[in-house]
Coordinates of C-alpha atoms in Angstrom, one line a residue:
Chain A
M19 CA 0.1 -13.7 -33.6
N20 CA 1.4 -10.7 -31.9
P21 CA 2.4 -11.4 -28.4
L22 CA 1.1 -8.2 -26.9
Y23 CA -2.3 -8.7 -28.4
V24 CA -2.6 -12.2 -27.4
I25 CA -1.5 -11.1 -23.7
S26 CA -4.1 -8.3 -23.9
L27 CA -7.0 -10.1 -24.6
R28 CA -6.1 -12.3 -21.5
Q29 CA -5.8 -9.2 -19.4
L30 CA -9.4 -8.2 -20.4
T31 CA -11.0 -11.0 -20.3
G32 CA -11.5 -11.2 -16.3
R33 CA -15.1 -12.4 -15.2
P34 CA -16.3 -9.2 -13.7
R35 CA -15.6 -7.2 -17.0
L36 CA -17.4 -9.8 -18.9
I37 CA -20.5 -10.1 -16.8
I38 CA -20.8 -6.2 -17.1
I39 CA -20.7 -6.9 -20.7
G40 CA -22.7 -9.6 -21.1
L41 CA -25.7 -7.8 -19.1
L42 CA -25.2 -4.6 -20.9
A43 CA -25.5 -6.5 -24.2
V44 CA -28.5 -8.0 -23.0
V45 CA -30.5 -5.0 -23.0
P46 CA -31.2 -4.2 -26.4
V47 CA -32.1 -7.8 -26.9
L48 CA -35.1 -7.5 -24.5
M49 CA -36.1 -4.2 -26.1
G50 CA -35.9 -6.2 -29.5
V51 CA -38.2 -8.8 -28.1
A52 CA -40.8 -6.5 -26.7
V53 CA -40.6 -4.7 -29.7
S54 CA -41.4 -7.9 -31.7
L55 CA -44.7 -8.8 -29.5
N56 CA -46.0 -5.3 -29.8
D57 CA -46.3 -4.5 -33.7
G58 CA -47.3 -0.8 -32.8
Q59 CA -44.2 1.0 -32.8
S60 CA -42.9 3.0 -35.9
S61 CA -39.7 2.8 -37.6
D62 CA -38.7 6.2 -36.8
D63 CA -39.6 5.9 -33.2
L64 CA -37.6 2.4 -32.9
D65 CA -34.4 4.1 -35.1
E66 CA -34.2 6.9 -32.3
T67 CA -34.5 4.8 -29.3
L68 CA -33.0 1.3 -30.0
I69 CA -30.1 2.5 -32.2
A70 CA -29.6 6.1 -31.6
L71 CA -30.4 6.2 -27.9
L72 CA -30.0 2.7 -26.6
F73 CA -26.9 1.5 -28.7
G74 CA -25.4 4.8 -29.8
A75 CA -25.7 6.7 -26.8
A76 CA -25.5 4.1 -23.9
V77 CA -24.4 0.3 -24.5
L78 CA -22.0 0.6 -27.4
P79 CA -19.8 3.4 -25.8
I80 CA -20.4 1.9 -22.2
I81 CA -19.2 -1.2 -22.9
A82 CA -16.0 0.4 -25.4
L83 CA -15.2 2.3 -22.1
T84 CA -15.3 -0.5 -19.8
V85 CA -13.0 -2.4 -22.2
S86 CA -10.8 0.1 -23.8
T87 CA -10.0 2.4 -20.8
A88 CA -8.7 -0.8 -19.4
A89 CA -6.4 -1.9 -22.1
L90 CA -3.6 0.4 -21.0
G91 CA -5.0 1.6 -17.7
N92 CA -4.6 -1.8 -16.0
D93 CA -1.2 -2.0 -17.0
L94 CA -0.7 1.6 -15.4
E95 CA -2.3 0.6 -12.4
D96 CA -0.7 -2.9 -11.9
R97 CA 2.5 -0.9 -13.6
T98 CA 3.1 -3.9 -15.9
L99 CA 3.1 -1.4 -18.4
S100 CA 7.4 -1.1 -18.1
N101 CA 7.2 -4.6 -19.0
L102 CA 6.2 -3.3 -22.7
T103 CA 7.8 0.1 -22.6
L104 CA 11.7 -1.1 -21.6
T105 CA 11.1 -3.5 -24.3
P106 CA 12.5 -3.1 -28.5
I107 CA 9.0 -2.3 -29.6
A108 CA 7.8 1.1 -30.9
R109 CA 5.2 2.7 -29.4
W110 CA 3.0 1.9 -32.3
G111 CA 3.8 -1.4 -31.7
I112 CA 2.5 -1.2 -28.4
I113 CA -0.9 0.9 -29.0
L114 CA -2.0 -0.8 -32.1
P115 CA -2.2 -4.4 -30.7
K116 CA -3.7 -2.8 -27.3
L117 CA -6.4 -1.1 -29.4
A118 CA -7.0 -4.4 -31.6
A119 CA -7.2 -6.4 -28.3
A120 CA -10.0 -3.8 -27.1
V121 CA -11.7 -4.0 -30.5
T122 CA -12.0 -7.7 -30.5
I123 CA -13.2 -8.0 -26.8
A124 CA -15.9 -5.0 -27.2
A125 CA -17.0 -5.7 -30.9
P126 CA -18.6 -9.4 -30.6
P127 CA -21.0 -8.3 -27.9
V128 CA -22.1 -5.2 -29.1
L129 CA -22.6 -6.7 -32.7
I130 CA -24.4 -10.0 -31.9
S131 CA -26.5 -8.0 -29.4
A132 CA -27.4 -5.6 -32.4
V133 CA -28.1 -8.3 -35.1
V134 CA -30.4 -10.2 -32.6
S135 CA -32.4 -7.0 -31.7
V136 CA -32.5 -5.4 -34.8
S137 CA -33.7 -8.7 -36.6
L138 CA -36.2 -9.3 -33.7
A139 CA -37.2 -5.2 -33.8
Y140 CA -37.3 -4.9 -37.8
D141 CA -38.7 -8.6 -38.6
G142 CA -35.2 -9.7 -39.9
D143 CA -34.6 -6.8 -42.3
S144 CA -31.5 -7.5 -43.8
Q145 CA -30.2 -4.0 -45.0
A146 CA -31.5 -2.5 -41.7
I147 CA -28.9 -5.2 -39.8
A148 CA -26.2 -4.6 -42.3
S149 CA -26.4 -0.7 -41.6
V150 CA -26.1 -1.2 -38.1
V151 CA -23.6 -3.5 -38.1
I152 CA -21.4 -1.3 -40.5
G153 CA -22.4 1.8 -38.2
M154 CA -21.5 -0.2 -35.0
V155 CA -18.1 -1.3 -36.0
L156 CA -16.9 2.2 -37.3
A157 CA -18.0 3.6 -33.8
I158 CA -16.5 1.0 -31.7
L159 CA -13.5 1.4 -33.3
A160 CA -14.0 5.4 -32.8
Y161 CA -15.0 5.1 -28.8
S162 CA -12.3 2.7 -28.4
A163 CA -9.5 4.6 -29.9
V164 CA -10.8 7.7 -28.1
F165 CA -11.0 5.4 -24.5
L166 CA -7.7 4.1 -25.3
W167 CA -6.6 7.3 -24.9
L168 CA -8.0 8.3 -21.9
G169 CA -7.1 5.4 -20.2
L170 CA -3.5 6.2 -20.5
A171 CA -3.9 10.0 -19.8
T172 CA -5.5 9.7 -16.6
G173 CA -6.1 7.4 -13.6
R174 CA -10.1 8.3 -13.7
A175 CA -10.7 7.4 -17.0
L176 CA -13.6 5.4 -16.5
G177 CA -15.2 8.3 -14.5
Y178 CA -14.5 10.9 -16.9
G179 CA -15.5 8.4 -19.5
L180 CA -19.0 7.7 -18.0
M181 CA -19.5 11.7 -17.5
Y182 CA -18.6 12.2 -21.2
I183 CA -21.0 9.3 -22.6
F184 CA -24.2 10.5 -20.3
L185 CA -23.5 14.3 -20.2
W186 CA -22.3 14.7 -23.5
E187 CA -23.4 11.8 -25.9
F188 CA -26.7 10.8 -24.2
L189 CA -27.6 14.1 -22.9
F190 CA -26.8 17.3 -24.4
T191 CA -25.9 16.1 -28.0
G192 CA -29.2 14.3 -27.8
F193 CA -31.6 17.4 -26.8
V194 CA -29.3 20.4 -28.5
S195 CA -29.7 20.2 -32.1
G196 CA -26.8 23.1 -32.3
V197 CA -24.2 20.4 -31.0
R198 CA -25.6 16.9 -32.1
F199 CA -23.1 16.6 -35.0
L200 CA -20.1 17.0 -32.5
S201 CA -20.6 13.7 -31.2
I202 CA -19.4 10.0 -32.1
R203 CA -23.0 8.9 -32.1
A204 CA -24.1 11.5 -34.7
Y205 CA -21.7 9.7 -37.5
M206 CA -23.0 6.4 -36.7
I207 CA -26.2 7.4 -37.3
G208 CA -24.9 8.8 -40.8
V209 CA -23.1 5.9 -41.7
I210 CA -26.4 3.7 -41.1
R211 CA -28.6 6.2 -42.6
G212 CA -26.2 6.4 -45.6
V213 CA -26.1 2.2 -46.0
D214 CA -29.7 1.9 -45.4
D215 CA -31.9 5.0 -46.4
E216 CA -35.2 3.8 -44.7
R217 CA -33.4 4.3 -41.4
F218 CA -33.8 7.6 -39.6
A219 CA -35.9 8.6 -42.4
E220 CA -37.8 11.3 -40.5
D221 CA -34.5 13.0 -39.8
A222 CA -33.1 12.8 -43.0
N223 CA -32.3 16.5 -43.2
Q224 CA -30.3 16.4 -39.9
V225 CA -28.5 13.2 -40.4
I226 CA -24.9 13.5 -41.9
S227 CA -24.1 12.2 -44.9
L228 CA -22.1 8.7 -45.0
P229 CA -19.1 10.3 -46.9
V230 CA -18.8 13.1 -44.1
S231 CA -19.3 10.6 -41.6
L232 CA -16.9 7.8 -42.8
I233 CA -14.3 10.8 -43.1
V234 CA -14.9 12.0 -39.6
L235 CA -15.0 8.5 -37.7
A236 CA -11.4 7.6 -39.6
A237 CA -10.3 10.8 -38.7
I238 CA -11.3 10.2 -35.0
I239 CA -9.6 6.7 -34.7
V240 CA -6.5 8.0 -36.5
I241 CA -6.4 11.1 -34.4
F242 CA -6.8 9.7 -31.0
T243 CA -4.6 6.3 -31.5
A244 CA -1.9 9.0 -32.6
L245 CA -2.3 11.0 -29.5
A246 CA -2.5 7.7 -27.3
I247 CA 1.0 6.8 -29.1
R248 CA 2.3 10.3 -28.6
R249 CA 1.3 10.0 -24.9
L250 CA 2.8 6.8 -24.1
R251 CA 6.1 8.4 -26.2
T252 CA 6.2 11.3 -23.6
M253 CA 4.9 10.0 -20.4
D254 CA 6.9 8.9 -17.7
V255 CA 5.9 5.2 -17.3
P256 CA 5.3 3.9 -13.5
Chain B
M18 CA 29.5 16.6 3.5
T19 CA 29.7 15.5 -0.3
M20 CA 32.8 13.5 -1.1
T21 CA 33.4 12.0 -4.5
Q22 CA 36.0 9.7 -4.6
S23 CA 36.0 8.5 -8.4
S24 CA 37.0 5.1 -9.5
E25 CA 35.7 6.0 -12.7
T26 CA 38.8 6.9 -13.8
S27 CA 41.0 4.0 -12.9
T28 CA 38.5 1.8 -14.7
S29 CA 37.7 4.0 -17.6
S30 CA 41.3 3.9 -19.2
G31 CA 40.2 4.6 -22.9
V32 CA 36.8 2.8 -22.5
E33 CA 33.5 4.4 -23.5
P34 CA 31.2 4.4 -20.4
V35 CA 28.4 1.9 -20.7
I36 CA 26.3 4.2 -18.8
K37 CA 26.8 8.5 -18.7
V38 CA 24.8 10.4 -16.3
D39 CA 25.6 14.0 -16.7
G40 CA 24.3 16.8 -14.3
V41 CA 21.0 15.5 -14.1
S42 CA 18.1 16.3 -11.9
R43 CA 14.6 15.8 -11.7
W44 CA 11.8 17.5 -9.7
F45 CA 8.2 16.9 -9.0
G46 CA 6.6 20.6 -8.4
N47 CA 8.6 22.0 -5.8
V48 CA 10.3 18.6 -4.4
V49 CA 13.7 18.1 -5.9
S50 CA 14.5 14.0 -5.7
V51 CA 17.6 14.2 -7.9
S52 CA 19.9 16.8 -7.9
D53 CA 22.9 17.4 -10.2
V54 CA 23.9 13.9 -10.4
S55 CA 26.7 13.1 -12.5
F56 CA 28.7 9.7 -13.1
E57 CA 29.6 6.7 -15.1
V58 CA 29.1 3.2 -15.1
Y59 CA 31.6 0.9 -16.7
P60 CA 31.2 -3.0 -17.3
G61 CA 31.4 -4.9 -13.9
I62 CA 28.8 -4.8 -10.8
T63 CA 28.2 -1.3 -9.6
G64 CA 25.9 -0.6 -6.7
L65 CA 23.4 2.4 -6.2
L66 CA 23.2 2.5 -2.6
G67 CA 21.1 4.9 -0.3
P68 CA 18.6 4.8 2.1
N69 CA 14.9 4.6 1.4
G70 CA 13.9 8.0 -0.3
A71 CA 17.3 9.2 -1.3
G72 CA 16.0 9.1 -5.2
K73 CA 17.2 5.9 -6.2
T74 CA 14.5 4.5 -7.8
T75 CA 13.8 8.1 -9.5
L76 CA 17.9 8.0 -10.9
L77 CA 17.3 4.7 -12.2
R78 CA 14.0 5.0 -14.0
M79 CA 15.5 8.2 -15.8
I80 CA 18.8 5.8 -16.7
T81 CA 16.2 3.3 -18.1
G82 CA 14.1 5.9 -20.1
L83 CA 11.0 5.1 -17.8
A84 CA 11.0 9.4 -16.8
S85 CA 12.8 12.0 -18.4
P86 CA 15.0 14.3 -16.3
S87 CA 14.1 17.7 -15.8
E88 CA 17.6 18.7 -16.3
G89 CA 20.9 17.1 -17.6
T90 CA 21.2 14.0 -19.9
V91 CA 21.5 10.6 -19.9
L92 CA 23.5 8.3 -22.3
T93 CA 23.6 4.5 -22.4
F94 CA 25.7 3.2 -24.9
G95 CA 26.6 6.5 -25.8
E96 CA 22.9 6.8 -27.3
P97 CA 20.0 8.7 -25.3
V98 CA 17.7 6.0 -24.2
R99 CA 14.4 7.8 -23.6
D100 CA 12.2 7.1 -26.8
N101 CA 15.1 4.9 -28.2
P102 CA 13.2 1.3 -28.2
E103 CA 15.8 -0.1 -30.2
L104 CA 18.6 0.1 -27.3
Y105 CA 16.3 -2.1 -25.2
R106 CA 17.7 -5.0 -27.2
R107 CA 21.1 -4.1 -25.2
I108 CA 19.3 -3.7 -22.0
G109 CA 17.8 -5.7 -19.5
V110 CA 15.8 -3.9 -16.5
M111 CA 14.1 -5.2 -13.6
S112 CA 12.3 -2.5 -11.9
E113 CA 11.3 -2.1 -8.2
H114 CA 7.6 -3.5 -8.7
E115 CA 6.2 -6.7 -8.6
A116 CA 4.9 -6.2 -12.2
V117 CA 3.7 -9.5 -13.6
Y118 CA 1.0 -11.0 -14.9
N119 CA -0.4 -13.6 -12.3
F120 CA -2.7 -15.4 -14.8
L121 CA 0.5 -16.3 -16.7
T122 CA 2.8 -19.2 -15.4
G123 CA 6.2 -18.5 -15.1
R124 CA 7.7 -19.9 -18.0
E125 CA 4.9 -18.3 -20.2
F126 CA 5.8 -14.9 -18.4
V127 CA 9.6 -15.6 -19.5
E128 CA 8.7 -16.9 -22.8
F129 CA 6.0 -13.6 -23.2
A130 CA 9.3 -11.4 -22.3
A131 CA 11.4 -13.3 -24.8
R132 CA 8.9 -12.8 -28.0
I133 CA 8.7 -9.1 -27.2
R134 CA 12.4 -8.7 -27.1
G135 CA 12.4 -10.7 -30.4
V136 CA 14.8 -13.5 -29.4
A137 CA 14.9 -16.1 -31.8
D138 CA 14.6 -19.4 -30.0
V139 CA 12.3 -18.4 -27.2
R140 CA 11.6 -22.2 -25.9
N141 CA 15.5 -22.3 -25.3
A142 CA 16.2 -19.0 -24.3
A143 CA 13.1 -19.1 -21.4
A144 CA 14.3 -22.6 -20.5
E145 CA 17.8 -21.6 -20.1
A146 CA 16.7 -18.0 -17.7
I147 CA 14.6 -20.0 -15.7
E148 CA 17.0 -22.6 -15.2
N149 CA 19.7 -19.8 -14.7
V150 CA 17.3 -18.6 -11.6
G151 CA 16.8 -21.8 -10.1
L152 CA 13.1 -22.0 -10.7
G153 CA 12.9 -24.6 -13.2
F154 CA 10.5 -26.7 -10.8
A155 CA 7.9 -23.7 -10.2
A156 CA 7.8 -22.6 -14.1
D157 CA 4.5 -24.5 -15.1
R158 CA 3.2 -22.8 -12.1
K159 CA 0.8 -20.0 -12.3
M160 CA 2.9 -16.9 -11.1
T161 CA -0.6 -15.8 -8.7
G162 CA 0.6 -18.9 -6.0
Y163 CA 4.4 -17.6 -6.4
S164 CA 6.1 -16.0 -3.2
R165 CA 7.8 -12.6 -3.5
G166 CA 11.1 -13.9 -3.7
M167 CA 9.9 -16.6 -6.5
K168 CA 8.3 -13.8 -8.4
Q169 CA 11.7 -11.6 -8.7
R170 CA 13.7 -14.5 -9.4
M171 CA 10.9 -15.6 -12.5
R172 CA 11.5 -11.6 -13.3
L173 CA 15.1 -11.6 -13.2
A174 CA 14.7 -14.6 -15.5
A175 CA 12.4 -12.3 -17.9
T176 CA 15.2 -9.8 -17.7
I177 CA 18.0 -11.8 -18.9
V178 CA 16.3 -14.1 -21.3
H179 CA 17.8 -11.9 -24.2
D180 CA 21.1 -12.4 -23.1
P181 CA 21.8 -8.5 -22.3
E182 CA 24.7 -6.2 -22.3
L183 CA 23.8 -4.3 -19.2
L184 CA 21.5 -5.2 -16.7
I185 CA 19.7 -2.4 -14.3
L186 CA 18.1 -4.3 -11.4
D187 CA 15.9 -1.9 -8.8
E188 CA 16.2 -3.7 -5.4
P189 CA 16.4 -6.8 -6.8
L190 CA 16.9 -9.2 -3.6
N191 CA 13.6 -7.5 -2.1
G192 CA 11.6 -10.4 -0.7
A193 CA 14.5 -13.0 -1.3
D194 CA 15.1 -15.7 1.8
P195 CA 19.0 -16.0 2.6
R196 CA 19.6 -18.7 0.6
Q197 CA 17.8 -17.1 -2.5
R198 CA 20.2 -14.1 -2.5
V199 CA 23.2 -16.1 -2.5
H200 CA 21.9 -17.8 -5.5
F201 CA 21.1 -14.2 -6.8
Q202 CA 24.3 -12.8 -5.7
N203 CA 26.4 -15.7 -7.5
L204 CA 24.4 -15.6 -10.6
L205 CA 24.8 -11.7 -10.9
R206 CA 28.8 -12.6 -10.6
G207 CA 28.8 -14.8 -13.0
L208 CA 27.1 -12.6 -15.6
A209 CA 29.6 -9.7 -14.5
D210 CA 32.4 -12.3 -15.1
Q211 CA 31.2 -12.9 -18.8
G212 CA 31.7 -9.2 -19.0
R213 CA 28.4 -7.3 -18.7
T214 CA 27.6 -4.3 -17.0
I215 CA 25.4 -4.6 -13.8
F216 CA 24.0 -1.5 -12.2
V217 CA 22.3 -2.3 -9.0
S218 CA 20.3 -0.6 -6.7
S219 CA 19.7 -1.6 -2.9
H220 CA 19.0 0.1 0.4
I221 CA 20.5 -2.9 2.0
L222 CA 24.2 -2.3 2.8
E223 CA 25.2 -6.3 2.8
E224 CA 23.8 -6.8 -0.2
V225 CA 25.9 -3.9 -2.2
E226 CA 29.1 -5.1 0.0
A227 CA 28.7 -8.7 -0.8
L228 CA 27.8 -7.5 -4.9
A229 CA 29.5 -4.3 -6.2
D230 CA 33.0 -3.5 -7.5
R231 CA 31.9 0.0 -7.2
V232 CA 29.6 2.2 -5.2
L233 CA 27.7 4.9 -6.0
L234 CA 26.1 6.5 -2.4
I235 CA 23.4 8.8 -3.0
V236 CA 21.8 10.9 0.0
N237 CA 18.9 13.4 -0.3
G238 CA 18.9 13.1 -4.0
K239 CA 22.7 14.1 -4.3
L240 CA 25.5 11.9 -5.2
A241 CA 27.3 11.7 -1.7
A242 CA 30.2 9.6 -3.1
S243 CA 31.2 7.1 -5.4
G244 CA 34.3 4.4 -5.7
D245 CA 35.2 1.4 -3.8
Y246 CA 33.2 0.8 -1.0
R247 CA 36.5 0.2 1.4
S248 CA 38.1 3.2 -0.4
I249 CA 35.4 5.3 0.6
R250 CA 35.3 4.1 4.3
A251 CA 39.7 4.9 3.7
A252 CA 38.7 8.3 2.9
L253 CA 36.5 8.7 5.7
N254 CA 38.9 8.0 8.3
E255 CA 38.9 11.6 9.8
R256 CA 35.4 10.9 11.1
P257 CA 35.2 9.4 14.6
Y258 CA 34.3 5.8 15.0
H259 CA 31.8 4.8 17.5
V260 CA 32.3 1.7 19.7
R261 CA 29.5 0.0 22.1
I262 CA 30.7 -1.7 25.3
V263 CA 28.9 -3.8 27.6
C264 CA 30.4 -4.3 30.6
S265 CA 30.1 -5.3 34.3
D266 CA 30.9 -1.7 35.8
P267 CA 30.2 1.1 33.3
R268 CA 31.2 3.8 35.3
T269 CA 35.0 2.6 36.3
L270 CA 35.5 2.0 32.8
A271 CA 34.4 5.1 31.8
S272 CA 36.4 6.7 33.8
G273 CA 39.8 4.8 32.9
L274 CA 38.4 5.5 28.8
V275 CA 38.5 8.9 29.2
K276 CA 42.0 9.0 30.2
L277 CA 43.1 7.3 26.9
D278 CA 44.5 9.2 24.3
E279 CA 42.7 7.2 21.7
V280 CA 39.2 8.2 23.3
D281 CA 37.5 11.6 22.2
A282 CA 34.4 11.3 24.6
V283 CA 32.8 8.7 26.3
N284 CA 29.0 8.2 26.5
I285 CA 26.6 5.9 28.6
D286 CA 23.7 4.9 26.4
P287 CA 19.8 4.6 28.4
D288 CA 20.6 0.7 28.5
G289 CA 23.7 1.7 30.5
A290 CA 26.3 0.3 27.7
L291 CA 29.2 2.9 27.1
I292 CA 29.6 4.6 23.5
A293 CA 33.5 5.1 23.0
Q294 CA 34.2 7.9 20.4
S295 CA 37.5 7.6 18.6
R296 CA 39.3 8.1 15.6
N297 CA 41.7 5.6 16.0
V298 CA 39.8 2.6 16.5
L299 CA 42.8 0.2 16.0
A300 CA 44.7 1.5 19.0
L301 CA 41.4 1.8 21.4
Q302 CA 41.0 -2.3 20.2
M303 CA 44.5 -2.7 21.8
A304 CA 43.9 -0.5 24.7
L305 CA 40.4 -1.6 26.0
P306 CA 41.4 -5.1 27.3
K307 CA 44.7 -3.8 29.3
L308 CA 42.1 -1.3 30.8
S309 CA 39.5 -3.5 31.6
L310 CA 42.3 -5.8 33.3
E311 CA 43.3 -3.0 35.3
S312 CA 40.0 -1.5 36.1
N313 CA 38.9 -5.1 37.3
V314 CA 35.8 -4.7 34.8
R315 CA 34.6 -7.7 33.1
L316 CA 33.9 -7.2 29.2
L317 CA 30.6 -8.6 28.2
R318 CA 30.4 -7.3 24.5
V319 CA 32.3 -4.8 22.2
E320 CA 31.1 -3.9 18.9
P321 CA 31.6 -1.1 16.3
L322 CA 28.3 1.0 15.8
D323 CA 29.6 2.4 12.3
D324 CA 31.2 -0.4 10.4
S325 CA 28.7 -0.3 7.9
L326 CA 27.5 1.8 4.8
E327 CA 24.4 2.9 7.4
S328 CA 26.8 4.8 9.3
V329 CA 28.5 6.2 6.1
F330 CA 24.6 7.2 5.6
S331 CA 24.3 8.6 8.4
Y332 CA 27.6 10.7 8.5
L333 CA 27.0 11.8 5.0
V334 CA 23.4 13.1 6.1
G335 CA 25.1 14.5 8.8

């Protein structure tokens, strides 16, 4: 196995970070339990509150932020990045294992939480579970690529990332219809809607199509990974 | 004052330099950290010496490719090192910082270094490197429990694990105790004797004096001198030397000293010791006991104040 991937996994599994991730992942499950005990909530409300808001604008990006900014941010902070750059490894050979490690740590709690909470809320609807898992895997990859680059670009990645999540993904694009398509969350919803057309049925006209969502999410992943590689090639390593 | 007493020409004769620094400057905003520095490094041990803040680390960071020069070029083995990862197969770099993964054991750390450098026999290469730095007894302990000196030595093991032709070491003896220093110096000498190039920075004079065949002196971001340490000193003979003399009657001895041709000036420091300034310290050394006897003054202590590179720094900074 790639040694850089292995050591990155060990770097990212510090106890405080895992506790934060675990606590965040429990919140949607609690909501799923509450919904399953209360039959009165419509499917459209659930789509909006559980998937779009709780997962898409909070739990998923925050977990991705917590892990991905640390994937290279920790190396910058403790000055171990030079241990990696002063080697024959090409810069993409550093960035890709770091991204893979970040996704490996961030994805399981998000997906387990999503499967459990969606199962509870949607009475075990397998298509709903599948669509949410596919949409969230792609969203985790996209957020991770963005935040990995951010962690390399600034020492205040966590702060800037939180501002981005709450101000842009949660507030601005959530309430200003003209810009809602400029958020990763909107494309995650597009994928979910594309796989399961019962999800977000009420907003069907505003939801982005599956092909466009897939292309844009893939583009975000590729572009921000390339930016991180470029940044690592040109920056002064402390 | 800036002087360059180039010893490179004597060592270069037809051999390509391992490191070639040409007109390199680096500035941060309005602050110039390194200014128009040029030199070449050949096999053997070369010391980069200068007081703290002189620009040594910035210069080393540019030579290792961690930072880019604002101006000028750096070539290692004839190639630019920046954004040239393949070159690191031939280079081992130990940075100034204590950059280790504390959750790893020493052996895991060195084996990791070997793996990412593409070493074929990772286990044996790591074991050999660890033995070379004398840390076999602690290799399976987590590095978080290591002393600073032990971390430095384990980092050196990780630096030499791929058997590089060029070693660049930034303040490698920081935190090492005297026994470790001797071990470290012997190890580096052994590596240099095998034909490797070792470029080592330090602000500690004795380290470089004891280690380096050649010295580059950097002061205020500029190359102040380069060459053999002793030849630099010889070239500085024009400067006055200072000798501190502690005696039973400073005033009487001072009145005798000022009459000597060998002495340019005499001062009494706040502790009551005499500071004699001379351009012919050997003659002063001969004359002083005679004068002491004639003046009936007992000499308690006589010591040169500037028989070290620190004094050279001070003189060059001026």
